[in-house]
Each structure stands twice: as structure tokens, then as C-alpha cells.
Short mmCIF file of C-alpha atoms and ligand atoms in Angstrom, two decimals:
data_model
loop_
_atom_site.label_atom_id
_atom_site.label_comp_id
_atom_site.label_asym_id
_atom_site.label_seq_id
_atom_site.Cartn_x
_atom_site.Cartn_y
_atom_site.Cartn_z
CA MET A 1 -206.13 -28.63 28.46
CA GLU A 2 -205.16 -30.33 25.36
CA PHE A 3 -202.90 -28.46 22.89
CA THR A 4 -204.68 -27.98 19.52
CA ALA A 5 -202.16 -28.48 16.66
CA GLY A 6 -204.38 -27.24 13.77
CA LEU A 7 -206.00 -23.91 12.98
CA ILE A 8 -208.86 -23.54 15.11
CA PRO A 9 -212.06 -21.46 14.10
CA LEU A 10 -212.54 -18.12 15.80
CA GLU A 11 -215.95 -19.26 17.36
CA THR A 12 -214.29 -22.28 18.82
CA ALA A 13 -211.37 -20.34 20.28
CA MET A 14 -214.04 -17.66 21.90
CA GLU A 15 -216.31 -20.43 23.39
CA GLN A 16 -213.02 -22.36 24.80
CA MET A 17 -211.74 -19.05 26.02
CA LEU A 18 -214.95 -17.37 27.71
CA SER A 19 -216.28 -20.39 29.18
CA ARG A 20 -213.17 -20.86 31.48
CA ILE A 21 -213.19 -17.11 32.55
CA VAL A 22 -214.77 -16.43 36.12
CA PRO A 23 -215.34 -12.65 36.88
CA VAL A 24 -213.65 -10.57 39.48
CA THR A 25 -215.74 -10.76 42.62
CA GLU A 26 -214.31 -8.22 44.91
CA SER A 27 -216.39 -5.15 45.60
CA GLU A 28 -215.98 -1.56 46.53
CA SER A 29 -218.08 1.62 47.13
CA ILE A 30 -217.21 4.79 45.16
CA PRO A 31 -218.64 8.28 44.62
CA LEU A 32 -220.59 8.43 41.30
CA LEU A 33 -218.44 10.86 39.75
CA LYS A 34 -215.60 8.22 39.81
CA ALA A 35 -217.92 5.19 38.69
CA CYS A 36 -218.14 5.84 34.92
CA GLY A 37 -217.42 2.71 33.15
CA ARG A 38 -217.23 0.32 36.18
CA ILE A 39 -219.60 -2.50 36.66
CA THR A 40 -222.15 -2.77 39.46
CA SER A 41 -221.46 -5.48 41.77
CA HIS A 42 -224.86 -5.55 43.35
CA PRO A 43 -228.38 -4.61 42.13
CA VAL A 44 -229.24 -1.03 43.05
CA THR A 45 -232.62 -0.57 44.69
CA SER A 46 -234.33 2.71 45.33
CA PRO A 47 -234.58 4.06 48.97
CA ILE A 48 -237.35 6.32 47.94
CA ASP A 49 -240.37 6.61 45.58
CA VAL A 50 -239.70 8.32 42.26
CA PRO A 51 -241.28 10.79 41.80
CA GLY A 52 -241.56 11.26 45.71
CA PHE A 53 -244.87 13.29 45.42
CA ASP A 54 -247.62 13.71 43.12
CA ASN A 55 -246.57 16.84 41.06
CA SER A 56 -247.61 18.87 37.85
CA ALA A 57 -246.38 17.91 34.42
CA MET A 58 -247.26 21.41 33.05
CA ASP A 59 -247.37 25.07 33.81
CA GLY A 60 -250.96 25.70 34.30
CA TYR A 61 -253.96 25.47 37.01
CA ALA A 62 -254.51 22.77 39.35
CA VAL A 63 -258.31 22.09 39.69
CA ARG A 64 -260.89 20.11 41.54
CA LEU A 65 -263.47 18.40 39.13
CA GLN A 66 -266.62 19.37 41.09
CA ASP A 67 -265.53 23.06 40.70
CA LEU A 68 -265.50 22.77 36.97
CA ALA A 69 -269.21 21.38 36.91
CA SER A 70 -270.60 24.75 36.86
CA GLY A 71 -268.88 26.17 33.94
CA THR A 72 -268.17 29.24 35.72
CA ALA A 73 -264.59 30.96 35.81
CA LEU A 74 -262.44 30.13 39.00
CA PRO A 75 -260.63 32.74 40.74
CA VAL A 76 -256.88 31.66 41.45
CA ALA A 77 -256.61 31.23 45.42
CA GLY A 78 -252.75 30.65 45.40
CA LYS A 79 -249.54 29.78 43.89
CA ALA A 80 -247.43 26.46 43.71
CA PHE A 81 -243.93 26.24 42.34
CA ALA A 82 -241.24 23.66 42.22
CA GLY A 83 -239.53 23.43 45.53
CA GLN A 84 -242.45 25.93 46.94
CA PRO A 85 -245.67 24.00 47.66
CA PHE A 86 -249.04 25.69 48.03
CA ASP A 87 -249.95 25.04 51.55
CA GLY A 88 -252.72 27.34 52.30
CA GLU A 89 -256.40 26.78 52.56
CA TRP A 90 -257.89 26.06 49.27
CA PRO A 91 -261.46 27.30 48.81
CA GLU A 92 -264.16 25.92 46.90
CA GLY A 93 -264.76 27.21 43.49
CA THR A 94 -261.15 28.39 43.05
CA CYS A 95 -258.18 27.04 41.31
CA ILE A 96 -254.28 27.22 41.98
CA ARG A 97 -251.70 28.39 39.58
CA ILE A 98 -249.11 25.87 39.51
CA MET A 99 -245.84 25.43 37.80
CA THR A 100 -243.96 22.23 36.30
CA GLY A 101 -242.79 20.02 39.09
CA ALA A 102 -244.66 21.70 42.03
CA PRO A 103 -246.27 19.38 44.47
CA VAL A 104 -250.21 19.38 43.43
CA PRO A 105 -252.19 20.89 46.09
CA GLN A 106 -254.07 18.42 48.45
CA GLY A 107 -257.42 17.51 46.37
CA THR A 108 -256.25 18.32 43.28
CA ASP A 109 -257.95 16.18 40.48
CA ALA A 110 -256.19 17.48 37.44
CA VAL A 111 -253.72 19.91 35.92
CA VAL A 112 -255.08 22.02 32.90
CA MET A 113 -252.06 23.44 30.82
CA GLN A 114 -252.04 27.20 30.59
CA GLU A 115 -252.57 27.13 26.84
CA GLU A 116 -255.96 25.55 27.66
CA ALA A 117 -257.12 28.15 29.93
CA THR A 118 -258.33 31.76 29.37
CA VAL A 119 -257.48 34.34 32.13
CA THR A 120 -260.62 36.66 32.65
CA GLU A 121 -261.54 39.38 35.11
CA SER A 122 -263.73 37.10 37.05
CA GLY A 123 -261.00 34.07 37.09
CA VAL A 124 -259.81 31.44 34.79
CA ARG A 125 -261.93 29.70 32.10
CA PHE A 126 -261.12 26.36 30.82
CA ASN A 127 -261.32 25.78 27.29
CA GLU A 128 -261.37 21.90 26.82
CA GLU A 129 -262.93 19.16 28.69
CA VAL A 130 -260.91 18.27 31.76
CA LYS A 131 -260.14 14.49 32.55
CA ASN A 132 -259.26 12.98 35.82
CA GLY A 133 -255.58 12.76 36.75
CA GLN A 134 -254.47 14.79 33.54
CA ASN A 135 -250.94 16.10 33.66
CA VAL A 136 -250.51 14.99 37.31
CA ARG A 137 -247.57 12.79 37.47
CA LEU A 138 -248.01 10.20 40.29
CA ARG A 139 -245.72 9.35 43.27
CA GLY A 140 -243.91 6.12 42.57
CA GLU A 141 -245.01 6.18 39.14
CA ASP A 142 -241.52 5.67 37.74
CA ILE A 143 -239.67 3.66 40.45
CA ARG A 144 -241.16 2.33 43.79
CA GLN A 145 -239.65 2.52 46.98
CA GLY A 146 -237.43 -0.65 47.36
CA GLY A 147 -237.84 -1.59 43.62
CA ASN A 148 -234.82 -2.82 41.63
CA VAL A 149 -233.33 0.07 39.57
CA LEU A 150 -230.36 -1.65 38.00
CA PRO A 151 -229.02 -5.21 38.13
CA ALA A 152 -225.61 -6.46 38.98
CA GLY A 153 -223.19 -6.87 36.28
CA LYS A 154 -224.45 -3.40 34.72
CA LYS A 155 -221.75 -1.17 32.90
CA LEU A 156 -222.21 2.40 34.51
CA THR A 157 -222.55 5.39 32.24
CA ALA A 158 -224.17 8.57 31.76
CA ALA A 159 -227.33 6.47 31.08
CA GLU A 160 -227.21 4.91 34.54
CA LEU A 161 -225.37 7.33 37.00
CA PRO A 162 -227.72 10.21 36.94
CA LEU A 163 -230.69 7.66 37.78
CA ILE A 164 -228.82 6.48 40.83
CA ALA A 165 -228.10 10.32 41.52
CA SER A 166 -232.02 10.71 41.28
CA LEU A 167 -232.48 8.27 44.12
CA GLY A 168 -230.19 10.68 46.44
CA ILE A 169 -227.47 7.86 46.43
CA PRO A 170 -224.01 9.38 46.33
CA GLU A 171 -221.84 6.14 46.12
CA VAL A 172 -222.37 3.01 44.29
CA ALA A 173 -220.95 -0.72 44.91
CA VAL A 174 -218.70 -1.84 41.95
CA LEU A 175 -216.53 -4.67 41.07
CA ARG A 176 -212.82 -3.83 41.22
CA LYS A 177 -211.14 -2.93 38.02
CA VAL A 178 -209.44 -5.89 36.28
CA ARG A 179 -205.75 -5.86 36.64
CA ALA A 180 -204.02 -6.12 33.08
CA ALA A 181 -200.24 -6.59 32.64
CA VAL A 182 -198.41 -5.80 29.16
CA PHE A 183 -195.28 -6.38 27.71
CA SER A 184 -193.53 -6.41 24.04
CA THR A 185 -190.87 -8.91 23.23
CA GLY A 186 -188.23 -8.42 20.52
CA ASP A 187 -184.32 -7.40 20.42
CA GLU A 188 -185.36 -5.17 17.44
CA LEU A 189 -187.85 -2.83 19.77
CA GLN A 190 -187.00 0.30 20.87
CA LEU A 191 -188.79 3.30 22.68
CA PRO A 192 -190.09 6.28 20.40
CA GLY A 193 -187.93 9.31 21.18
CA THR A 194 -184.50 7.20 21.16
CA PRO A 195 -182.54 6.79 17.74
CA LEU A 196 -182.94 3.63 15.85
CA GLY A 197 -179.83 1.08 15.56
CA ASP A 198 -179.54 -1.10 12.47
CA GLY A 199 -182.53 -3.24 11.94
CA GLN A 200 -184.32 -1.70 14.79
CA ILE A 201 -188.10 -0.58 14.75
CA TYR A 202 -190.26 1.11 17.40
CA ASP A 203 -192.64 -0.44 19.63
CA THR A 204 -196.03 0.00 18.78
CA ASN A 205 -197.88 -2.96 20.21
CA ARG A 206 -197.61 -2.18 23.73
CA LEU A 207 -198.90 1.58 23.34
CA ALA A 208 -201.77 -0.07 21.35
CA VAL A 209 -202.34 -2.51 24.04
CA HIS A 210 -201.95 -0.39 26.97
CA ILE A 211 -204.51 2.42 25.67
CA MET A 212 -206.93 0.12 24.66
CA LEU A 213 -206.89 -1.64 28.31
CA GLU A 214 -207.31 1.71 29.73
CA GLN A 215 -210.22 2.58 27.50
CA LEU A 216 -211.68 -0.75 28.68
CA GLY A 217 -211.36 0.12 32.31
CA CYS A 218 -208.43 -1.93 33.27
CA ASP A 219 -205.66 -1.17 35.77
CA VAL A 220 -202.68 -1.35 33.72
CA ILE A 221 -199.20 -2.73 34.65
CA ASP A 222 -196.71 -1.93 31.94
CA LEU A 223 -193.47 -4.08 31.88
CA GLY A 224 -192.04 -2.51 28.97
CA ILE A 225 -189.74 -4.07 26.30
CA ILE A 226 -188.33 -7.65 27.13
CA HIS A 227 -185.61 -9.07 25.07
CA ASP A 228 -185.68 -12.32 23.11
CA ASP A 229 -184.08 -14.10 26.03
CA PRO A 230 -185.42 -16.81 27.80
CA GLU A 231 -184.36 -15.73 31.26
CA ALA A 232 -185.74 -12.30 30.82
CA LEU A 233 -188.96 -13.48 29.39
CA ARG A 234 -189.56 -16.03 32.16
CA ALA A 235 -188.92 -13.30 34.82
CA ALA A 236 -191.44 -11.04 33.03
CA PHE A 237 -193.86 -13.84 32.98
CA ILE A 238 -193.54 -14.30 36.61
CA GLU A 239 -193.79 -10.81 37.75
CA ALA A 240 -196.64 -10.24 35.39
CA ASP A 241 -198.56 -13.16 36.68
CA SER A 242 -197.89 -12.30 40.42
CA GLN A 243 -199.67 -8.84 39.72
CA ALA A 244 -202.41 -9.26 37.19
CA ASP A 245 -205.56 -11.03 36.14
CA VAL A 246 -204.49 -11.16 32.60
CA VAL A 247 -201.08 -11.03 31.09
CA ILE A 248 -200.61 -9.69 27.62
CA SER A 249 -197.45 -10.16 25.41
CA SER A 250 -196.97 -9.28 22.04
CA GLY A 251 -194.56 -10.90 19.39
CA GLY A 252 -192.67 -14.20 19.86
CA VAL A 253 -195.67 -16.44 19.18
CA SER A 254 -194.73 -17.59 15.64
CA VAL A 255 -192.36 -20.53 14.99
CA GLY A 256 -189.08 -18.56 14.41
CA GLU A 257 -185.99 -19.23 16.51
CA ALA A 258 -186.49 -16.42 18.85
CA ASP A 259 -190.21 -17.34 19.47
CA TYR A 260 -190.27 -18.43 23.32
CA THR A 261 -193.68 -17.40 24.17
CA LYS A 262 -195.38 -20.63 23.70
CA GLN A 263 -192.42 -22.57 25.14
CA LEU A 264 -192.66 -20.52 28.35
CA LEU A 265 -196.36 -20.59 28.69
CA GLU A 266 -195.95 -24.58 28.57
CA GLU A 267 -193.35 -24.43 31.22
CA LEU A 268 -194.84 -21.93 33.66
CA GLY A 269 -198.85 -22.94 32.82
CA GLU A 270 -200.65 -24.20 30.02
CA VAL A 271 -201.42 -23.68 26.60
CA GLY A 272 -205.26 -23.44 25.65
CA PHE A 273 -204.57 -22.78 21.92
CA TRP A 274 -202.19 -20.80 19.94
CA LYS A 275 -203.04 -20.94 16.16
CA LEU A 276 -206.36 -19.38 14.85
CA ALA A 277 -208.14 -19.94 11.36
CA ILE A 278 -208.22 -15.97 11.06
CA LYS A 279 -206.27 -13.30 9.23
CA PRO A 280 -204.56 -11.43 10.26
CA GLY A 281 -203.58 -12.88 13.78
CA LYS A 282 -203.07 -16.55 13.06
CA PRO A 283 -200.24 -17.05 15.97
CA PHE A 284 -202.41 -15.91 18.92
CA ALA A 285 -201.71 -17.71 21.97
CA PHE A 286 -204.25 -18.23 24.66
CA GLY A 287 -203.45 -19.80 27.94
CA ARG A 288 -203.43 -19.91 31.86
CA LEU A 289 -200.52 -19.19 34.16
CA THR A 290 -200.42 -19.87 37.94
CA ASN A 291 -202.77 -16.65 38.87
CA SER A 292 -203.73 -15.11 35.78
CA TRP A 293 -204.86 -15.64 32.23
CA PHE A 294 -202.61 -15.23 29.14
CA CYS A 295 -202.80 -13.70 25.86
CA GLY A 296 -200.02 -13.81 23.48
CA LEU A 297 -200.47 -11.43 20.61
CA PRO A 298 -198.92 -11.87 17.16
CA GLY A 299 -196.06 -9.28 16.61
CA ASN A 300 -197.10 -7.59 13.66
CA PRO A 301 -199.13 -4.52 14.73
CA VAL A 302 -202.14 -5.10 12.86
CA SER A 303 -202.39 -8.54 13.82
CA ALA A 304 -201.76 -7.47 17.52
CA ALA A 305 -204.37 -4.82 17.66
CA LEU A 306 -207.13 -6.95 15.60
CA THR A 307 -206.60 -10.09 17.80
CA PHE A 308 -206.81 -7.81 20.90
CA TYR A 309 -210.09 -5.99 19.60
CA GLN A 310 -211.49 -9.25 18.55
CA LEU A 311 -210.48 -11.71 21.33
CA VAL A 312 -209.08 -9.97 24.26
CA GLN A 313 -211.93 -7.27 24.49
CA PRO A 314 -214.52 -9.91 25.24
CA LEU A 315 -212.30 -11.82 27.48
CA LEU A 316 -211.81 -8.59 29.62
CA ALA A 317 -215.63 -7.81 29.58
CA ARG A 318 -216.23 -11.53 30.79
CA LEU A 319 -213.68 -11.07 33.53
CA SER A 320 -214.93 -7.56 34.55
CA GLY A 321 -218.14 -9.14 35.46
CA GLU A 322 -220.19 -7.21 32.88
CA GLN A 323 -223.41 -9.06 31.99
CA GLY A 324 -225.25 -9.33 28.91
CA ASN A 325 -222.64 -8.42 26.46
CA ALA A 326 -224.00 -9.15 23.05
CA LEU A 327 -222.04 -9.99 19.81
CA PRO A 328 -220.94 -6.80 17.80
CA PRO A 329 -223.65 -6.03 15.64
CA ARG A 330 -222.70 -6.60 11.65
CA GLN A 331 -224.40 -5.36 8.78
CA ARG A 332 -224.34 -6.34 4.99
CA ALA A 333 -223.06 -3.93 2.60
CA ARG A 334 -221.98 -4.00 -1.28
CA THR A 335 -218.46 -3.76 -1.88
CA VAL A 336 -217.17 -1.13 -4.20
CA GLY A 337 -214.23 -2.81 -5.45
CA ARG A 338 -212.69 -6.15 -5.68
CA LEU A 339 -211.30 -7.70 -2.55
CA LYS A 340 -208.41 -10.34 -2.45
CA LYS A 341 -209.29 -13.38 -0.35
CA SER A 342 -208.04 -16.89 -0.25
CA PRO A 343 -210.13 -19.74 1.46
CA GLY A 344 -209.05 -21.20 4.66
CA ARG A 345 -209.35 -18.47 7.38
CA LEU A 346 -211.68 -15.76 8.55
CA ASP A 347 -210.57 -12.68 7.12
CA PHE A 348 -211.09 -9.36 8.88
CA GLN A 349 -210.09 -6.63 6.39
CA ARG A 350 -210.21 -2.80 6.97
CA GLY A 351 -212.85 -0.90 5.40
CA ILE A 352 -214.63 2.08 4.91
CA MET A 353 -218.49 1.77 5.07
CA ARG A 354 -220.58 4.65 3.84
CA ARG A 355 -224.25 5.24 2.40
CA GLY A 356 -223.93 4.91 -1.49
CA GLU A 357 -225.53 7.30 -4.14
CA ASP A 358 -228.60 4.63 -4.11
CA GLY A 359 -228.99 5.08 -0.13
CA GLN A 360 -227.72 1.59 0.32
CA LEU A 361 -224.67 0.82 2.53
CA GLU A 362 -221.38 0.27 0.70
CA VAL A 363 -217.90 -0.54 1.57
CA LEU A 364 -214.50 0.04 0.22
CA SER A 365 -211.27 -1.58 0.96
CA THR A 366 -208.61 0.72 2.67
CA GLY A 367 -206.09 -0.78 0.19
CA HIS A 368 -203.21 -2.93 1.34
CA GLN A 369 -203.98 -5.33 3.82
CA GLY A 370 -200.56 -6.65 4.92
CA SER A 371 -200.31 -7.15 8.81
CA HIS A 372 -197.72 -4.37 8.99
CA ILE A 373 -200.09 -1.71 7.34
CA PHE A 374 -200.99 0.10 10.56
CA SER A 375 -202.54 3.21 8.79
CA SER A 376 -205.35 0.94 7.62
CA PHE A 377 -207.16 1.11 11.02
CA SER A 378 -207.04 5.14 11.06
CA GLN A 379 -208.46 5.13 7.43
CA ALA A 380 -211.02 2.49 8.23
CA ASN A 381 -214.30 2.64 9.90
CA CYS A 382 -215.06 -1.06 9.88
CA PHE A 383 -214.19 -4.65 9.55
CA ILE A 384 -214.83 -6.24 6.38
CA VAL A 385 -215.48 -9.91 7.78
CA LEU A 386 -215.05 -12.46 4.85
CA GLU A 387 -216.22 -15.98 5.66
CA ARG A 388 -213.53 -18.67 6.02
CA GLU A 389 -214.20 -20.64 2.80
CA ARG A 390 -214.62 -17.60 0.72
CA GLY A 391 -212.46 -16.81 -2.07
CA HIS A 392 -211.92 -13.27 -4.12
CA VAL A 393 -214.80 -10.85 -3.69
CA GLU A 394 -215.81 -9.11 -6.89
CA ALA A 395 -217.16 -5.54 -6.94
CA GLY A 396 -220.74 -5.30 -6.32
CA ASP A 397 -220.93 -8.59 -4.28
CA TRP A 398 -222.45 -8.67 -0.63
CA VAL A 399 -220.11 -8.82 2.21
CA GLU A 400 -220.46 -8.42 5.95
CA VAL A 401 -219.22 -5.27 7.76
CA GLU A 402 -218.75 -4.68 11.56
CA PRO A 403 -218.61 -1.05 12.55
CA PHE A 404 -215.67 -0.09 14.78
CA ASN A 405 -216.53 0.44 18.27
CA HIS A 406 -214.92 3.32 20.64
CA LEU A 407 -211.57 1.60 20.66
CA PHE A 408 -210.86 2.41 17.31
CA GLY A 409 -212.78 5.89 17.07
CA GLY A 410 -216.22 4.54 16.32
P1 AMP B 1 -192.78 -11.80 15.95
O1 AMP B 1 -194.02 -12.50 16.36
O2 AMP B 1 -192.16 -11.35 17.26
O3 AMP B 1 -191.71 -12.77 15.01
O4 AMP B 1 -192.65 -10.69 15.27
C1 AMP B 1 -193.42 -10.40 13.99
C2 AMP B 1 -193.30 -9.28 13.32
O5 AMP B 1 -193.79 -8.04 14.04
C3 AMP B 1 -191.92 -8.76 13.25
O6 AMP B 1 -191.69 -7.98 11.86
C4 AMP B 1 -191.51 -7.79 14.50
O7 AMP B 1 -190.47 -7.05 14.35
C5 AMP B 1 -192.76 -7.06 14.56
N1 AMP B 1 -193.10 -6.54 15.95
C6 AMP B 1 -193.01 -7.55 17.08
N2 AMP B 1 -193.43 -6.94 18.11
C7 AMP B 1 -193.67 -5.61 17.68
C8 AMP B 1 -193.80 -4.15 18.36
N3 AMP B 1 -194.11 -4.30 19.69
N4 AMP B 1 -194.02 -3.46 17.76
C9 AMP B 1 -193.86 -3.12 16.38
N5 AMP B 1 -193.59 -4.41 15.49
C10 AMP B 1 -193.35 -5.39 16.29
MG1 MG B 2 -190.40 -11.16 17.75
#
């Protein structure tokens, strides 16, 4: 693929990237309790009808309409509980006491809820008109045996897994997890817990990426901190590529003298693009290694986390085989204060959205928007997305906001 020299718009970058990604295909069968967050590899079909038998939707009385015609009270001839069906003879002119979920006795036309019945000495009287089929849940009404319950490519959560359990299925076929390798680059980086030398800082990006990868359901291969040394970096690239579907590094993608990432990507694979018209996050490299995809995040921690969120997250979703991933929702809000912005790049400022006194959505900036101010993520609950050609925004102007998802506590 051709190397693109200018700044490329985010949408173009996303399209280029996502159109090339082919989802993983290997499948495994795992217990439901282990399957939260995994993606179905095959459609789930039902081996049974749900409900499995006609049953009562209410606590009340099972009746036959012809027994009600005379209007006389009906003696109770037996009881049906959930898990304990009535299986005796049901004499004409009587009713059966029945509880919610109990199979309705053979011949039942309707169930009358107990609130609409009066118990007298001679039997039960029914106050309201009784309609055929009322309060009876029919076999197969929810799901038919053999019917499709879930498509392939569905992410399994507490909305889907209990449904599978209700079919009596103990295991589900899912796609294997995406394997993602991560490393940080920089001679200045140090591990938290060790003292800092002159000019050193603590490595924050690898933790950010590692955590988000886990939250997105990946198997993480963490290769640690790699020095700004072409040999060490080459070895890390090769090691990561041999183990992962996607390799994510941070730092070294700018144009400084110790920025070797792009050079190595050209040598070991191909560069798709590496300069985006977004802020923060301009130096984001995407490309291909021998076995894996490569994403080179910028070194500045805000830029690294933001480009991971906006670009790597959808890439991983595509790679994971998840289907039907919509773009994240955005809303319009009035800005409370002035926002600094120069035309030329799509800007993702960190904002706090809230309902104003007039009930309308409003948003305020977290303050300093520098790409080293990581605390802005923790204060914020949304991105303020400012269009590429827009300049400064005045207080009271309308802007687009994108609420944070679970990666940032949304
Ligand atoms: P680079 O892209 O390598 O030139 O890095 C840009 C800026 O981000 C520099 O100030 C680096 O010190 C800083 N930086 C790079 N990697 C990390 C990291 N893993 N954690 C925190 N800061 C970093
Ligand atoms: Mg560096």
C-alpha cells in the first residue's frame, strides 16, 4: 500500500484500516459462565420449544369455557403448581387451582386470575367475562424448536447468556480471543516502583493499553519497555509479530532522531498510514507485519489513550468477529465556556457533559487540553468532538459530544 505523506482524515483512515481487517475464525466451545464478552462463532439454535409446555401466566384458576356457561360456582377439583402438574381426572363443572408457571391441565381454555374470582362455600365464582386463551402461555410462543436464537458474531453478555441457559444448552461456540502484543518505547521510561533517574518518567501508556485490551476481551502479550535502540526494537517487533494478531507500540512514531518505529515498520512490513488529521494523536501509525497488524500509538499519554480508543478499539472489534458494530452515539450540547481550537484537525477535547438548569445538555471543558494532561480523562465523561475546519468555539455555541464508553468509566 502506498505511504500517504499528508495528514489524512480520521474517516479515511478508519475505512482504509477496517476494510483490510479479516476477523479471526477459529472456534472453541466453552461453558456459559466463561463466555461473557466472547463472540459467537455460529448461530445459536434452540433444541426445544420455549415455553416447553402450555402454562399459566397467573396465580388463579384453570377453567373450561363450557363449565362457565351456566354461571354457577365451580368447586376446586385439584391443584397445579410449577413443577407439580395436576394429572388427575378433571370432572365436568369444576375448576383447578393453578399457580404461575404450572402446566395447564389438559382441556384448559383459560386461566382466571385469583383477583377476578370469589371463593364461596359452593365453589369459585368468576366476576369478569372470561376469554378463550386468557393467561395461558403457549408452548413455543417465545422460541420454536430449531429456531434461530442468536446470530454468529454476537457479543455475549448478561442479555444473551441466560437466554442460552434457558434452552438447556451448557456450552456455547465462540471465536477465539484476539491476541494483542503491547510494548512501550523510550529510553526515558521507568517502571512504577523504581526510582527515577535524571530526565526519566514513568511508563503510563503500556498500562493504559494493557488494561483496555483486557477490557475488550483480548489475550494480552506484554513485552515491557523497549529502549530506543533499533536492534532491540527490531527484536521486539519480530517477537510480537510471531505471537499476536495485532501489535501495539507507543512512542517513537514522531519525527525525532530516536523515532524508529516507522522505519522498522517499513523494513519488516508495510506502512498503511502514519499521520492523522486529528488532535491529539497526529502521529498514529497503522500497517502490516508478516503475521499481524501494527498500530503505533503516539508517545504522549493522552494521544496514546485517545488513538487507542478511537482507532484501535474498532479495529479490535472487527478482528474479534463482532458483527453490527455501530458508530458510537454523539449528541449535541451547548458549551458552557469558550473552547480553543485551530482549524486543520478534528479535535477530541475532554469534556464534562451534564443536564443544565434548563434541562438541556451542556458541556464544559476539563481545562488544559495538552496531550500530557492525563488527569483530563478522569475528570471527563465525554469527548467534545470539534470539526476539522472549525476555529474557536464561543460559550453558548453548539458542539458534538461523545459519551465515554466502559473503557473510560462510562
Ligand atoms: P515520542 O513519541 O517517543 O517522541 O514521545 C512523545 C512524548 O511522550 C515524550 O514526552 C515521551 O517521554 C512521552 N512518552 C512516550 N512514551 C511514554 C509512555 N509509555 N508513558 C508516558 N509517556 C511517554
Ligand atoms: Mg520516544
